[in-house]
Amino acid sequence: GFSMTNKTLNIQSERWQKAKTKYVTDLLSFSLDIGYNPSWQELHIFNSIEQGGSRTSVVHGEKCLGLSRAIAVLWHLLFHEDSVTFLYAPEIDDVRILPNKIQYWEDLRSEIYACITLIKNSRLAWLAQSVVIGKNKIYIEGHEKTWNVVVKAGQLNPCSLAGSFADSFFLWIDYAGWLDDEYAERLMALMVSVKSRCCLISLPNKNTGFFYHTHHQLSVNCGGKWNAIRINAEESPYLSQSELKDSLLQYGGRHTAQYKKNILGEFDHG
């Protein structure tokens, strides 16, 4: 952990009120003010997430997401008092995708640490001291039970979902293409408040199931609620030309199913 003393956030203070007013609907400003310049692809995600009550579904190729997840999570934690952010990764039987549950938390934690470091080195440094990074939860000092980020992976028992009914609730589902419909339904039932927002994010795993439908019949384009965003790794600043060449060789060319899935972020329609 950090060797700094944690202080709770004083939500009555003018400083926090000002920051909230500035950032609560402006993820880009928060990102830039802590020194993180998002790619234009990440900006699409930010623009969707920052709307209260939004439903965002992102299908992506490999390595195009930078620190956008950690920035969105900390933004929700810091500027929405008494908020609950719930991150979830489903059971995945492919170790190449996700070796284990512990790896999920470790990856997330290292991204959160990287963002906290950015915050500490910015003019918003005073915010960093209120964030406590615990064993599998992140919270605002003094509000462990009521103002937090909870991380779960794999099996969910319904009891573990209680207490997620905060007025400001942000459900973030990673590897959403692996989510089965029963779990999807259970998780969507948590979206009680009109302000609740959800972000699904995944490689295009299969062309059935809930995540797939959010890019098709449940998408805004088809009259649904989900802002469907596709992120093509060929256009990402995080993937170098040489890495792309390697992928072409590895997957056997642009027209192969593996390349479409892992690089272009395209569902396989045969």
Short mmCIF file of C-alpha atoms in Angstrom, two decimals:
data_model
loop_
_atom_site.label_atom_id
_atom_site.label_comp_id
_atom_site.label_asym_id
_atom_site.label_seq_id
_atom_site.Cartn_x
_atom_site.Cartn_y
_atom_site.Cartn_z
CA GLY A 1 0.00 0.00 0.00
CA PHE A 2 0.91 3.66 -0.02
CA SER A 3 2.86 5.12 2.88
CA MET A 4 0.60 8.13 3.04
CA THR A 5 -2.00 8.83 5.69
CA ASN A 6 -5.49 8.47 4.35
CA LYS A 7 -8.00 11.25 4.86
CA THR A 8 -11.69 11.06 4.13
CA LEU A 9 -13.24 13.31 1.49
CA ASN A 10 -15.02 16.32 2.91
CA ILE A 11 -17.97 16.60 0.56
CA GLN A 12 -19.00 19.89 2.15
CA SER A 13 -15.70 21.49 1.21
CA GLU A 14 -15.69 24.04 -1.57
CA ARG A 15 -12.72 22.27 -3.15
CA TRP A 16 -14.55 18.95 -3.57
CA GLN A 17 -17.80 20.65 -4.64
CA LYS A 18 -15.89 22.52 -7.36
CA ALA A 19 -14.14 19.38 -8.54
CA LYS A 20 -17.42 17.47 -8.62
CA THR A 21 -19.11 20.21 -10.65
CA LYS A 22 -16.25 20.22 -13.11
CA TYR A 23 -15.77 16.48 -13.59
CA VAL A 24 -18.99 14.65 -12.75
CA THR A 25 -20.17 14.74 -16.37
CA ASP A 26 -16.75 15.23 -17.97
CA LEU A 27 -14.46 12.22 -17.92
CA LEU A 28 -12.14 13.74 -20.52
CA SER A 29 -11.40 16.78 -18.35
CA PHE A 30 -10.60 14.56 -15.38
CA SER A 31 -8.38 12.38 -17.54
CA LEU A 32 -6.47 15.34 -19.01
CA ASP A 33 -6.14 17.09 -15.64
CA ILE A 34 -4.37 14.07 -14.15
CA GLY A 35 -2.07 13.93 -17.17
CA TYR A 36 -3.61 11.05 -19.11
CA ASN A 37 -4.27 11.72 -22.75
CA PRO A 38 -6.80 9.11 -23.90
CA SER A 39 -6.82 7.76 -27.44
CA TRP A 40 -9.74 8.81 -29.64
CA GLN A 41 -11.09 5.30 -29.14
CA GLU A 42 -11.05 5.62 -25.35
CA LEU A 43 -12.75 8.98 -25.76
CA HIS A 44 -15.75 7.25 -27.38
CA ILE A 45 -16.03 5.10 -24.25
CA PHE A 46 -15.70 8.13 -21.92
CA ASN A 47 -18.35 10.07 -23.85
CA SER A 48 -20.83 7.26 -23.37
CA ILE A 49 -20.02 6.42 -19.74
CA GLU A 50 -20.21 9.99 -18.47
CA GLN A 51 -23.94 10.21 -19.25
CA GLY A 52 -26.03 9.28 -16.19
CA GLY A 53 -28.08 6.14 -16.79
CA SER A 54 -25.97 5.14 -19.80
CA ARG A 55 -25.53 1.64 -21.18
CA THR A 56 -22.17 1.20 -22.92
CA SER A 57 -21.01 -1.95 -24.68
CA VAL A 58 -17.48 -2.08 -26.07
CA VAL A 59 -16.21 -4.84 -28.31
CA HIS A 60 -12.49 -4.53 -28.89
CA GLY A 61 -9.34 -6.03 -30.31
CA GLU A 62 -6.30 -6.72 -28.12
CA LYS A 63 -4.37 -4.03 -26.26
CA CYS A 64 -6.44 -0.95 -27.14
CA LEU A 65 -7.76 0.15 -23.81
CA GLY A 66 -4.85 1.85 -22.07
CA LEU A 67 -5.86 2.95 -18.56
CA SER A 68 -9.43 3.85 -19.48
CA ARG A 69 -10.98 1.29 -17.11
CA ALA A 70 -9.10 2.53 -14.04
CA ILE A 71 -9.77 6.16 -14.93
CA ALA A 72 -13.51 5.54 -15.31
CA VAL A 73 -13.61 3.62 -12.02
CA LEU A 74 -11.73 6.31 -10.05
CA TRP A 75 -13.81 9.06 -11.66
CA HIS A 76 -16.99 7.35 -10.49
CA LEU A 77 -15.57 6.77 -7.01
CA LEU A 78 -14.21 10.29 -6.49
CA PHE A 79 -17.04 12.46 -7.81
CA HIS A 80 -20.18 10.49 -6.92
CA GLU A 81 -20.67 10.49 -3.15
CA ASP A 82 -21.78 7.20 -1.59
CA SER A 83 -21.43 5.49 -4.95
CA VAL A 84 -20.87 1.79 -5.51
CA THR A 85 -18.82 0.63 -8.47
CA PHE A 86 -19.10 -3.10 -9.09
CA LEU A 87 -16.53 -4.78 -11.34
CA TYR A 88 -17.15 -8.31 -12.45
CA ALA A 89 -15.47 -10.92 -14.62
CA PRO A 90 -17.38 -14.14 -15.42
CA GLU A 91 -16.09 -17.69 -15.13
CA ILE A 92 -13.73 -18.28 -18.07
CA ASP A 93 -12.35 -21.69 -18.93
CA ASP A 94 -9.61 -20.38 -21.21
CA VAL A 95 -6.40 -19.59 -19.29
CA ARG A 96 -5.04 -17.61 -22.24
CA ILE A 97 -7.87 -15.14 -21.74
CA LEU A 98 -7.86 -15.01 -17.94
CA PRO A 99 -5.52 -17.32 -16.02
CA ASN A 100 -7.47 -17.00 -12.75
CA LYS A 101 -9.58 -14.73 -10.58
CA ILE A 102 -6.55 -13.44 -8.71
CA GLN A 103 -5.05 -12.27 -11.98
CA TYR A 104 -8.19 -10.21 -12.65
CA TRP A 105 -7.82 -8.33 -9.37
CA GLU A 106 -4.04 -7.96 -9.81
CA ASP A 107 -4.41 -6.43 -13.29
CA LEU A 108 -7.05 -4.05 -12.08
CA ARG A 109 -5.08 -3.08 -9.00
CA SER A 110 -1.94 -2.27 -10.94
CA GLU A 111 -4.00 -0.03 -13.28
CA ILE A 112 -5.59 1.70 -10.27
CA TYR A 113 -2.15 2.26 -8.72
CA ALA A 114 -0.92 3.76 -11.99
CA CYS A 115 -3.86 6.17 -12.00
CA ILE A 116 -3.44 7.09 -8.33
CA THR A 117 0.18 7.92 -9.12
CA LEU A 118 -1.01 10.20 -11.93
CA ILE A 119 -3.45 11.88 -9.53
CA LYS A 120 -0.72 12.33 -6.89
CA ASN A 121 1.43 14.12 -9.45
CA SER A 122 -1.34 16.44 -10.60
CA ARG A 123 -3.15 19.42 -9.17
CA LEU A 124 -5.77 16.98 -7.90
CA ALA A 125 -3.20 15.32 -5.59
CA TRP A 126 -5.41 16.05 -2.55
CA LEU A 127 -7.95 13.51 -3.87
CA ALA A 128 -5.46 10.64 -3.83
CA GLN A 129 -5.20 10.55 -0.04
CA SER A 130 -8.85 9.61 0.35
CA VAL A 131 -8.60 6.42 -1.73
CA VAL A 132 -7.86 3.20 0.16
CA ILE A 133 -6.87 0.12 -1.84
CA GLY A 134 -7.85 -2.90 0.24
CA LYS A 135 -7.71 -6.65 -0.38
CA ASN A 136 -10.48 -6.86 -2.97
CA LYS A 137 -12.18 -3.54 -2.63
CA ILE A 138 -11.26 0.09 -3.06
CA TYR A 139 -13.02 2.69 -0.97
CA ILE A 140 -13.11 6.24 0.33
CA GLU A 141 -11.44 6.45 3.75
CA GLY A 142 -14.06 6.17 6.49
CA HIS A 143 -16.75 4.83 4.12
CA GLU A 144 -15.62 1.27 3.45
CA LYS A 145 -19.16 -0.14 3.41
CA THR A 146 -21.03 2.63 1.61
CA TRP A 147 -18.70 4.38 -0.86
CA ASN A 148 -16.59 1.88 -2.67
CA VAL A 149 -15.45 -0.21 -5.61
CA VAL A 150 -16.13 -3.94 -5.26
CA VAL A 151 -14.39 -6.52 -7.44
CA LYS A 152 -15.76 -10.03 -8.04
CA ALA A 153 -14.97 -12.82 -10.46
CA GLY A 154 -16.46 -16.21 -11.26
CA GLN A 155 -19.30 -17.65 -9.18
CA LEU A 156 -21.73 -15.11 -7.76
CA ASN A 157 -23.99 -15.89 -4.88
CA PRO A 158 -27.08 -13.68 -4.79
CA CYS A 159 -26.23 -12.52 -1.25
CA SER A 160 -22.94 -11.07 -2.45
CA LEU A 161 -25.00 -8.78 -4.68
CA ALA A 162 -26.95 -7.25 -1.82
CA GLY A 163 -25.92 -3.74 -0.91
CA SER A 164 -25.33 -2.77 -4.51
CA PHE A 165 -28.40 -0.57 -4.58
CA ALA A 166 -26.62 2.74 -4.22
CA ASP A 167 -28.18 5.74 -5.89
CA SER A 168 -25.00 6.12 -7.93
CA PHE A 169 -24.24 2.61 -9.13
CA PHE A 170 -21.74 1.73 -11.87
CA LEU A 171 -21.63 -1.86 -13.09
CA TRP A 172 -18.54 -2.70 -15.14
CA ILE A 173 -18.38 -6.18 -16.68
CA ASP A 174 -15.10 -7.30 -18.17
CA TYR A 175 -14.89 -10.30 -20.54
CA ALA A 176 -18.63 -9.72 -21.07
CA GLY A 177 -18.65 -12.04 -24.11
CA TRP A 178 -18.21 -14.93 -21.66
CA LEU A 179 -21.19 -13.90 -19.55
CA ASP A 180 -24.04 -16.40 -19.64
CA ASP A 181 -27.60 -15.12 -19.95
CA GLU A 182 -28.64 -16.11 -16.43
CA TYR A 183 -25.80 -14.10 -14.90
CA ALA A 184 -26.46 -11.22 -17.27
CA GLU A 185 -30.05 -11.09 -16.08
CA ARG A 186 -29.01 -11.26 -12.44
CA LEU A 187 -26.52 -8.43 -12.88
CA MET A 188 -28.86 -6.22 -14.91
CA ALA A 189 -31.38 -6.53 -12.08
CA LEU A 190 -28.96 -4.45 -9.99
CA MET A 191 -29.56 -1.43 -12.23
CA VAL A 192 -32.31 -0.07 -10.01
CA SER A 193 -31.67 3.66 -9.86
CA VAL A 194 -32.35 5.70 -13.01
CA LYS A 195 -28.79 7.03 -12.67
CA SER A 196 -27.25 3.54 -12.67
CA ARG A 197 -24.81 3.06 -15.50
CA CYS A 198 -23.26 -0.02 -17.01
CA CYS A 199 -20.24 -0.74 -19.20
CA LEU A 200 -19.71 -4.13 -20.83
CA ILE A 201 -16.33 -4.71 -22.37
CA SER A 202 -14.98 -7.74 -24.20
CA LEU A 203 -13.28 -9.37 -27.12
CA PRO A 204 -15.97 -10.66 -29.52
CA ASN A 205 -16.10 -14.12 -28.00
CA LYS A 206 -19.20 -15.59 -29.62
CA ASN A 207 -22.16 -14.51 -31.71
CA THR A 208 -24.85 -15.52 -29.26
CA GLY A 209 -25.77 -14.31 -25.82
CA PHE A 210 -26.32 -11.02 -24.04
CA PHE A 211 -23.10 -9.21 -24.98
CA TYR A 212 -23.54 -10.07 -28.65
CA HIS A 213 -27.13 -8.80 -28.56
CA THR A 214 -26.04 -5.43 -27.11
CA HIS A 215 -24.17 -4.93 -30.40
CA HIS A 216 -27.14 -6.02 -32.45
CA GLN A 217 -30.83 -6.00 -31.55
CA LEU A 218 -30.33 -4.29 -28.16
CA SER A 219 -28.12 -1.51 -29.58
CA VAL A 220 -29.18 2.12 -30.02
CA ASN A 221 -28.98 1.59 -33.80
CA CYS A 222 -31.74 -1.00 -33.53
CA GLY A 223 -33.89 1.04 -31.15
CA GLY A 224 -32.35 -0.44 -27.98
CA LYS A 225 -30.52 1.23 -25.07
CA TRP A 226 -26.95 0.13 -25.59
CA ASN A 227 -24.31 2.44 -27.08
CA ALA A 228 -22.38 -0.17 -29.03
CA ILE A 229 -18.75 0.77 -29.65
CA ARG A 230 -16.27 -1.28 -31.66
CA ILE A 231 -12.57 -0.69 -31.16
CA ASN A 232 -10.27 -1.89 -33.91
CA ALA A 233 -6.70 -2.52 -32.70
CA GLU A 234 -5.33 -1.58 -36.15
CA GLU A 235 -6.37 2.00 -35.38
CA SER A 236 -5.09 2.02 -31.79
CA PRO A 237 -2.06 4.11 -30.83
CA TYR A 238 -1.15 1.42 -28.28
CA LEU A 239 -0.31 -1.22 -30.87
CA SER A 240 2.86 -0.63 -32.84
CA GLN A 241 3.18 -1.43 -36.54
CA SER A 242 5.58 -4.25 -35.74
CA GLU A 243 3.11 -5.77 -33.27
CA LEU A 244 0.42 -5.60 -35.95
CA LYS A 245 2.72 -7.33 -38.45
CA ASP A 246 3.38 -10.06 -35.89
CA SER A 247 -0.38 -10.50 -35.41
CA LEU A 248 -0.90 -10.80 -39.17
CA LEU A 249 1.64 -13.61 -39.25
CA GLN A 250 0.39 -15.23 -36.05
CA TYR A 251 -3.26 -15.31 -37.13
CA GLY A 252 -2.60 -16.00 -40.80
CA GLY A 253 -3.79 -12.76 -42.41
CA ARG A 254 -6.53 -10.12 -42.14
CA HIS A 255 -9.33 -12.36 -43.37
CA THR A 256 -8.94 -15.10 -40.77
CA ALA A 257 -11.50 -15.50 -38.00
CA GLN A 258 -8.79 -15.15 -35.33
CA TYR A 259 -7.50 -11.86 -36.74
CA LYS A 260 -11.02 -10.44 -37.04
CA LYS A 261 -11.78 -11.42 -33.46
CA ASN A 262 -8.51 -10.49 -31.74
CA ILE A 263 -7.48 -7.44 -33.75
CA LEU A 264 -10.49 -5.98 -35.56
CA GLY A 265 -12.92 -6.65 -32.71
CA GLU A 266 -15.42 -8.13 -35.18
CA PHE A 267 -17.96 -10.80 -34.34
CA ASP A 268 -17.55 -13.89 -36.50
CA HIS A 269 -20.55 -14.05 -38.81
CA GLY A 270 -19.12 -16.94 -40.77
#
